[in-house]
mmCIF file of C-alpha atoms and ligand atoms in Angstrom:
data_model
loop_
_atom_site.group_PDB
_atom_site.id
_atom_site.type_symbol
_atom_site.label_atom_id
_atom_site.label_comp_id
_atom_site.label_asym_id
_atom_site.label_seq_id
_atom_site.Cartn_x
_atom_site.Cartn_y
_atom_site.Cartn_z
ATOM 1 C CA UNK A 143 35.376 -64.682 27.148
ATOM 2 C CA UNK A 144 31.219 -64.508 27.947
ATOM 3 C CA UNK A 145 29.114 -63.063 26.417
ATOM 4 C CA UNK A 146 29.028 -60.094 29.264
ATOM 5 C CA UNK A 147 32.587 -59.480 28.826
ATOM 6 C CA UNK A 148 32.395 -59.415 25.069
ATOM 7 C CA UNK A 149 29.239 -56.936 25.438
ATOM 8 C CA UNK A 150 31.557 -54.565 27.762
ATOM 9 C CA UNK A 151 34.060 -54.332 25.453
ATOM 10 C CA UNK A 152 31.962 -53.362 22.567
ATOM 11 C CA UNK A 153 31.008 -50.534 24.328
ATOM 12 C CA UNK A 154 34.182 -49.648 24.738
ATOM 13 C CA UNK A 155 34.760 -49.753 21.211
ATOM 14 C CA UNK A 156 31.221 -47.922 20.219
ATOM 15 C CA UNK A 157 32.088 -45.240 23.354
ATOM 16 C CA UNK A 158 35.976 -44.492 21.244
ATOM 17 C CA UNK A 159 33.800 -44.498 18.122
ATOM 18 C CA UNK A 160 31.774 -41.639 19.887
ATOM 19 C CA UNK A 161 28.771 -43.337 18.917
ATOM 20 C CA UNK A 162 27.395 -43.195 22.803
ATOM 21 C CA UNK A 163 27.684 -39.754 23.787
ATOM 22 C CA UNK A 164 26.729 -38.091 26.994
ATOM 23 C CA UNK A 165 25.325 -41.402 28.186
ATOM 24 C CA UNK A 166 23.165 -42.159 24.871
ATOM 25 C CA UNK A 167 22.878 -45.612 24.009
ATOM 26 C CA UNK A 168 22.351 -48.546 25.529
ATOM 27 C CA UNK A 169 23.476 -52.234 25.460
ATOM 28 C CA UNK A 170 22.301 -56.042 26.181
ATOM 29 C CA UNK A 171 22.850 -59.770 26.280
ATOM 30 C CA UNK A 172 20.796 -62.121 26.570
ATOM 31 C CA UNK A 173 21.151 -65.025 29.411
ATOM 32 C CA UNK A 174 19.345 -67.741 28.534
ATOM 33 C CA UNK A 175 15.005 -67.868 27.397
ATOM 34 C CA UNK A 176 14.388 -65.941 30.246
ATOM 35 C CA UNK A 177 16.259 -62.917 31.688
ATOM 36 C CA UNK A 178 18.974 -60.646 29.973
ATOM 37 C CA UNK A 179 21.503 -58.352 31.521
ATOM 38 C CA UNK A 180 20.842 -54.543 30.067
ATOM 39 C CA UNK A 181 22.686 -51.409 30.920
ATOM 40 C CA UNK A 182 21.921 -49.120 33.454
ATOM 41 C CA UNK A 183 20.172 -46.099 33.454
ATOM 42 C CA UNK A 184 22.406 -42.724 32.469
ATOM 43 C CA UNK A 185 25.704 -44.515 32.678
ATOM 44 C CA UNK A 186 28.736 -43.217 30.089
ATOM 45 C CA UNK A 187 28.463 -46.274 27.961
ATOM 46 C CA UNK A 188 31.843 -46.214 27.218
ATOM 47 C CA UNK A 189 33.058 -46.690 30.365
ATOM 48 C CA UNK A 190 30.662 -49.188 31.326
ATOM 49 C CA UNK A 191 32.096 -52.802 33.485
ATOM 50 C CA UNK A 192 30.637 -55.972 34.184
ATOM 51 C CA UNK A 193 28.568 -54.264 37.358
ATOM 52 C CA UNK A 194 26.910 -51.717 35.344
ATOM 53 C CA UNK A 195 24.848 -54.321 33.882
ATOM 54 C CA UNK A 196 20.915 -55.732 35.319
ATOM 55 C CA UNK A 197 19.323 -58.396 35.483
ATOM 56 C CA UNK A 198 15.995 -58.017 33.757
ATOM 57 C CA UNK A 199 12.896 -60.931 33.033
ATOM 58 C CA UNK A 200 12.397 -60.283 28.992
ATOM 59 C CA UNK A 201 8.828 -61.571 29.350
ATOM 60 C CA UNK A 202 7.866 -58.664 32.065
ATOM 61 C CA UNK A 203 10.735 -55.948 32.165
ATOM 62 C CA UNK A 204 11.279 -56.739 36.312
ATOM 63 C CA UNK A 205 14.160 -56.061 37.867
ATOM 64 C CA UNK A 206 15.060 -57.939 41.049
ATOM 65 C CA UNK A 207 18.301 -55.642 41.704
ATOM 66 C CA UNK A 208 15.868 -52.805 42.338
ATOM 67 C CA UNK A 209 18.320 -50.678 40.227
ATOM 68 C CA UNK A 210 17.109 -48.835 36.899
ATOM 69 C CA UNK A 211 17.549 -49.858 33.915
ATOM 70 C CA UNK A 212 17.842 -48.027 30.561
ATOM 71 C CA UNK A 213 15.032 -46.056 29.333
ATOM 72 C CA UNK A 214 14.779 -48.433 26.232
ATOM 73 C CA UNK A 215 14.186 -51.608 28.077
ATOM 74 C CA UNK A 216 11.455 -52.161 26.532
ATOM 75 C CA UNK A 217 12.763 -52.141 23.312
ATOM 76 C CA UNK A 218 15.493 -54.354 24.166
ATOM 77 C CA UNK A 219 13.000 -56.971 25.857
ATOM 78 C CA UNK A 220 11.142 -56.404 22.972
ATOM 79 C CA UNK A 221 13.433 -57.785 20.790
ATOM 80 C CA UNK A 222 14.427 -60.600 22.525
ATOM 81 C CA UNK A 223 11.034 -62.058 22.872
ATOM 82 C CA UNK A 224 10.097 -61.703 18.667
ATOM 83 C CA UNK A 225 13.818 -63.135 17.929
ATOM 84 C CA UNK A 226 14.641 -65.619 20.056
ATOM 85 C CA UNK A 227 17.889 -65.808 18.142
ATOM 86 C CA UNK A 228 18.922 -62.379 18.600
ATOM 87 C CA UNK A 229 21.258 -62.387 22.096
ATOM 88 C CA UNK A 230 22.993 -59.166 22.131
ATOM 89 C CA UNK A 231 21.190 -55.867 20.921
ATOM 90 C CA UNK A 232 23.093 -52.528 20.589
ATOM 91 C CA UNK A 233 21.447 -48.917 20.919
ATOM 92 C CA UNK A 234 23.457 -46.082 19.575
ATOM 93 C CA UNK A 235 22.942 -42.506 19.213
ATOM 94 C CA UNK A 236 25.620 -41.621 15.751
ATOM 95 C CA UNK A 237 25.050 -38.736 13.844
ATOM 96 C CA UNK A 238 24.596 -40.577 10.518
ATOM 97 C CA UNK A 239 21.498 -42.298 12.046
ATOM 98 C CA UNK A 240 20.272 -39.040 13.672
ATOM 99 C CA UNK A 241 20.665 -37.184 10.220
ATOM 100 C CA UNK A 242 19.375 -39.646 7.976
ATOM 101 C CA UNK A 243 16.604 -40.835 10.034
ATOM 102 C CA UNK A 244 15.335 -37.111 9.601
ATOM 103 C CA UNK A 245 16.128 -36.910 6.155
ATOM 104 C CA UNK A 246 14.049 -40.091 5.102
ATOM 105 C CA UNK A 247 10.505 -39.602 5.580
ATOM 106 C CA UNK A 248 9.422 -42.859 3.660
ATOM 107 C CA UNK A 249 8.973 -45.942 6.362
ATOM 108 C CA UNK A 250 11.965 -47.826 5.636
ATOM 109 C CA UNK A 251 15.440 -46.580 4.525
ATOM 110 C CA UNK A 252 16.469 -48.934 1.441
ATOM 111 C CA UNK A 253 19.730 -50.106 1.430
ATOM 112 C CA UNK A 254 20.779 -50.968 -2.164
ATOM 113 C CA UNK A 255 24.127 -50.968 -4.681
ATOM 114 C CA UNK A 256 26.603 -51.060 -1.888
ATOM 115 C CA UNK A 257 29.283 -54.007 -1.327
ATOM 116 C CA UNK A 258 29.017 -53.415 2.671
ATOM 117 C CA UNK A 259 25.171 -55.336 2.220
ATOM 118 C CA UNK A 260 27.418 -58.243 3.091
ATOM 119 C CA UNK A 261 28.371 -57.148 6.531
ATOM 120 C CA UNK A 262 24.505 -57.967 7.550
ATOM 121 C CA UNK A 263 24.122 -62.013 8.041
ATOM 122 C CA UNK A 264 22.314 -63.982 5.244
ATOM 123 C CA UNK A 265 23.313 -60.270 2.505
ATOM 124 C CA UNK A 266 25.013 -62.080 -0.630
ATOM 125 C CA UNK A 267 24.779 -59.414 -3.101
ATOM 126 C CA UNK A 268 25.007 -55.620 -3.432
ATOM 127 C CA UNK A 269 22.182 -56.080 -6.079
ATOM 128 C CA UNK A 270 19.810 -57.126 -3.108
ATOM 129 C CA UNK A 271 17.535 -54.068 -1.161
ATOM 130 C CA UNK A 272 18.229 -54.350 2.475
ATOM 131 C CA UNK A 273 15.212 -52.306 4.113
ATOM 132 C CA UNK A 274 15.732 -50.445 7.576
ATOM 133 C CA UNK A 275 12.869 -49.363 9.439
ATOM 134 C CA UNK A 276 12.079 -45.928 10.708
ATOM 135 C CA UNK A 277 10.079 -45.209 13.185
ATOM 136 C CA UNK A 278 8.459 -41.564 14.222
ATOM 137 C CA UNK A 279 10.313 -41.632 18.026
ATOM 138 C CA UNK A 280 8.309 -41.199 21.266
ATOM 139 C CA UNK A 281 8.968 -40.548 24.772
ATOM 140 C CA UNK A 282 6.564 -43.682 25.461
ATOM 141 C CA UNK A 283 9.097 -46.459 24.939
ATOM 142 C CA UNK A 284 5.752 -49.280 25.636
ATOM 143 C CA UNK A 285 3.299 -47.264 22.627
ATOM 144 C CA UNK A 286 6.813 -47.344 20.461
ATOM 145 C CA UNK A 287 7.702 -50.951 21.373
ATOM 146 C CA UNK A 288 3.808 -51.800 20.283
ATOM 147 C CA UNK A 289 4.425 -49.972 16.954
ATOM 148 C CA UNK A 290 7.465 -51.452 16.569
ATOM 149 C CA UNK A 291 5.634 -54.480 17.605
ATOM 150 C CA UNK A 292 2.875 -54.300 15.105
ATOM 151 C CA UNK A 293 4.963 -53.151 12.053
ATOM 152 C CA UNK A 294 6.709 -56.678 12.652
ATOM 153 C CA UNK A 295 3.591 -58.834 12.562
ATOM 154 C CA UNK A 296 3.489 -57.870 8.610
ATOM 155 C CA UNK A 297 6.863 -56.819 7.571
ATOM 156 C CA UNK A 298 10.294 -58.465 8.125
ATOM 157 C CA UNK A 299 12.274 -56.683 10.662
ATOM 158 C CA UNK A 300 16.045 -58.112 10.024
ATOM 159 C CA UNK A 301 19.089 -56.287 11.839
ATOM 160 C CA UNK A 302 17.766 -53.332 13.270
ATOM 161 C CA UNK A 303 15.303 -50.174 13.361
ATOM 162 C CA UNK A 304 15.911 -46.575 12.858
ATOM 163 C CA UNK A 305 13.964 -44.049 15.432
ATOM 164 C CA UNK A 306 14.050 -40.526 13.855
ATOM 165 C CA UNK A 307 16.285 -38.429 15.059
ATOM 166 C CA UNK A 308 17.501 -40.575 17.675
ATOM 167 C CA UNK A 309 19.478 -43.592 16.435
ATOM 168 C CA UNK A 310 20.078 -47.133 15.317
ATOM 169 C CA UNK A 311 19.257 -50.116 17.436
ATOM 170 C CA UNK A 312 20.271 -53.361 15.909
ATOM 171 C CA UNK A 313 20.992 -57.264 17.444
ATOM 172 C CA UNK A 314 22.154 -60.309 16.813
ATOM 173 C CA UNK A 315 23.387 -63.887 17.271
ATOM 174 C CA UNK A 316 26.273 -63.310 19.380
ATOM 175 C CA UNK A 317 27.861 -60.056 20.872
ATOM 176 C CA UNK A 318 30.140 -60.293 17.891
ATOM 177 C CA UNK A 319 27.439 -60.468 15.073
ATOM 178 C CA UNK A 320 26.085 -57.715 16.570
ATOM 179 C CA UNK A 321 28.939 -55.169 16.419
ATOM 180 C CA UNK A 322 29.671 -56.251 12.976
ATOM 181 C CA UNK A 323 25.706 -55.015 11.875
ATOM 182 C CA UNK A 324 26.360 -51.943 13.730
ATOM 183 C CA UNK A 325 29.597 -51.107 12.214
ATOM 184 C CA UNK A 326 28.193 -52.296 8.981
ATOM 185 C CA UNK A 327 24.747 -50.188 9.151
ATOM 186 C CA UNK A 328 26.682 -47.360 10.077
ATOM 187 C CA UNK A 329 29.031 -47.511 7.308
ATOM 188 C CA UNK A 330 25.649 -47.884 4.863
ATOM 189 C CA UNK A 331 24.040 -44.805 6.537
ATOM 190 C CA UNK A 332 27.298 -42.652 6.166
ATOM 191 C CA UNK A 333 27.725 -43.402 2.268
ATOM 192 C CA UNK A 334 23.615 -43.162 2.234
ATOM 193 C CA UNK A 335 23.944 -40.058 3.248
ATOM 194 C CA UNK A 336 26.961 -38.256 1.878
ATOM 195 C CA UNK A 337 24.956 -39.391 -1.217
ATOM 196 C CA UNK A 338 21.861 -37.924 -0.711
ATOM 197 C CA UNK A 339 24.058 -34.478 0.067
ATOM 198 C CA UNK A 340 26.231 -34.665 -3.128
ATOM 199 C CA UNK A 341 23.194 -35.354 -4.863
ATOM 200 C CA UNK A 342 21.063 -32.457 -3.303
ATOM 201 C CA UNK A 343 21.092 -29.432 -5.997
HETATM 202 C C1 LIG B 1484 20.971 -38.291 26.527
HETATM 203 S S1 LIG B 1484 20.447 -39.901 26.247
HETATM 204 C C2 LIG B 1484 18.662 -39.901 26.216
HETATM 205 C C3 LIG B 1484 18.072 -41.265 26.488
HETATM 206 C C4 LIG B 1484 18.430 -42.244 25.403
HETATM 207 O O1 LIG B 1484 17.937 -42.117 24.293
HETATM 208 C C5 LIG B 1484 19.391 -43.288 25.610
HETATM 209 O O2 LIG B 1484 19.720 -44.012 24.678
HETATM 210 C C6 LIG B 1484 20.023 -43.540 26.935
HETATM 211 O O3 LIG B 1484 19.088 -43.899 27.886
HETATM 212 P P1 LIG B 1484 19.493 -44.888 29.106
HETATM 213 O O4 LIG B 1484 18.321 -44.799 30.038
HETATM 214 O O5 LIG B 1484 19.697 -46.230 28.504
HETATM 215 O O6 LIG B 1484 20.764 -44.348 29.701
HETATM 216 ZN ZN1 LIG B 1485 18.539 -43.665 22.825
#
């Protein structure tokens, strides 16, 4: 199976989860150093095929379909040109992010004391902190990107970011490592925060 094909059926998976609704979220792979096929604009992600999918150059966000990609290109581009590991990256609009993301006003969510650490490549312990990013979201995807951007020049940025009260976008190796940090993340962010709301008084 490609990469493409694996990609499609992930959001599948992510559009039964109902982590994609009413067309949030978007999806990518990359192709090789140079371009990577994103999702278009205002599709059902869930329902998404092989031909819903552009071509786009990473290093300048260009399109040579002429169709529209997703909103978040830039973020996706982005990503592939500070990892050049990462070749799939995974958008997602759940409710646990949403919540959470408003709930935590600090700049990173810490991740700490939970087994499911291990889902995220490289986690060996539960005793480790995994930090998440947040970042304040904006309707100006390039001034986000150039936060996101700049926050990465002097912090790690490992698995994925949080934009408040919007969602999780996360990436790796393959198309499968990928899935397994979203499913993993969004496991973390549901205990996070039925914890935070048991501990509330
Ligand atoms: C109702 S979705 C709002 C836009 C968004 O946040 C998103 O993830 C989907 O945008 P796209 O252009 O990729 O369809
Ligand atoms: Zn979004």
């Amino acid at each position: 199976m490609t990469q493409l094909d694996a990609l499609v059926k992930t959001c599948h998976w992510i559009g039964h989860k109902g982590w994609a609704p009413a067309t949030g979220g978007n999806m990518s792979v990359r192709e090789d150093a140079r371009w990577c096929w994103l999702s278009e604009s205002g599709r059902d992600k869930g329902s998404l095929t092989r031909d819903d999918f552009l071509q786009v150059e990473i290093a300048t966000g260009r399109v040579p379909s002429g169709r529209k990609p997703s909103a978040e290109t830039g973020l996706h581009t982005l990503i592939y040109r500070l990892f050049p590991e990462a070749h799939a990256v995974l958008h997602v609009h759940t409710v646990n992010a949403t919540v959470l993301s408003r709930l935590e006003s600090a700049p990173v969510l810490r991740l700490q004391g939970y087994e499911m650490q291990k889902s995220l490549a490289g986690q060996q312990t539960h005793l480790d902190a995994v930090d998440i990013p947040l970042f304040d979201n904006d309707q100006d995807i390039d001034a986000l990107a150039q936060r996101i951007a700049h926050y990465a020049e002097a912090a790690p940025l490992r698995y994925g970011f949080l934009l408040r009260g919007h969602g999780l976008t996360c990436w790796g190796r393959d198309v499968n490592e990928a899935r397994r940090h979203l499913e993993g993340l969004e496991f973390l962010f549901e205990c996070e925060l039925r914890l935070r709301l048991l501990e509330r008084k």
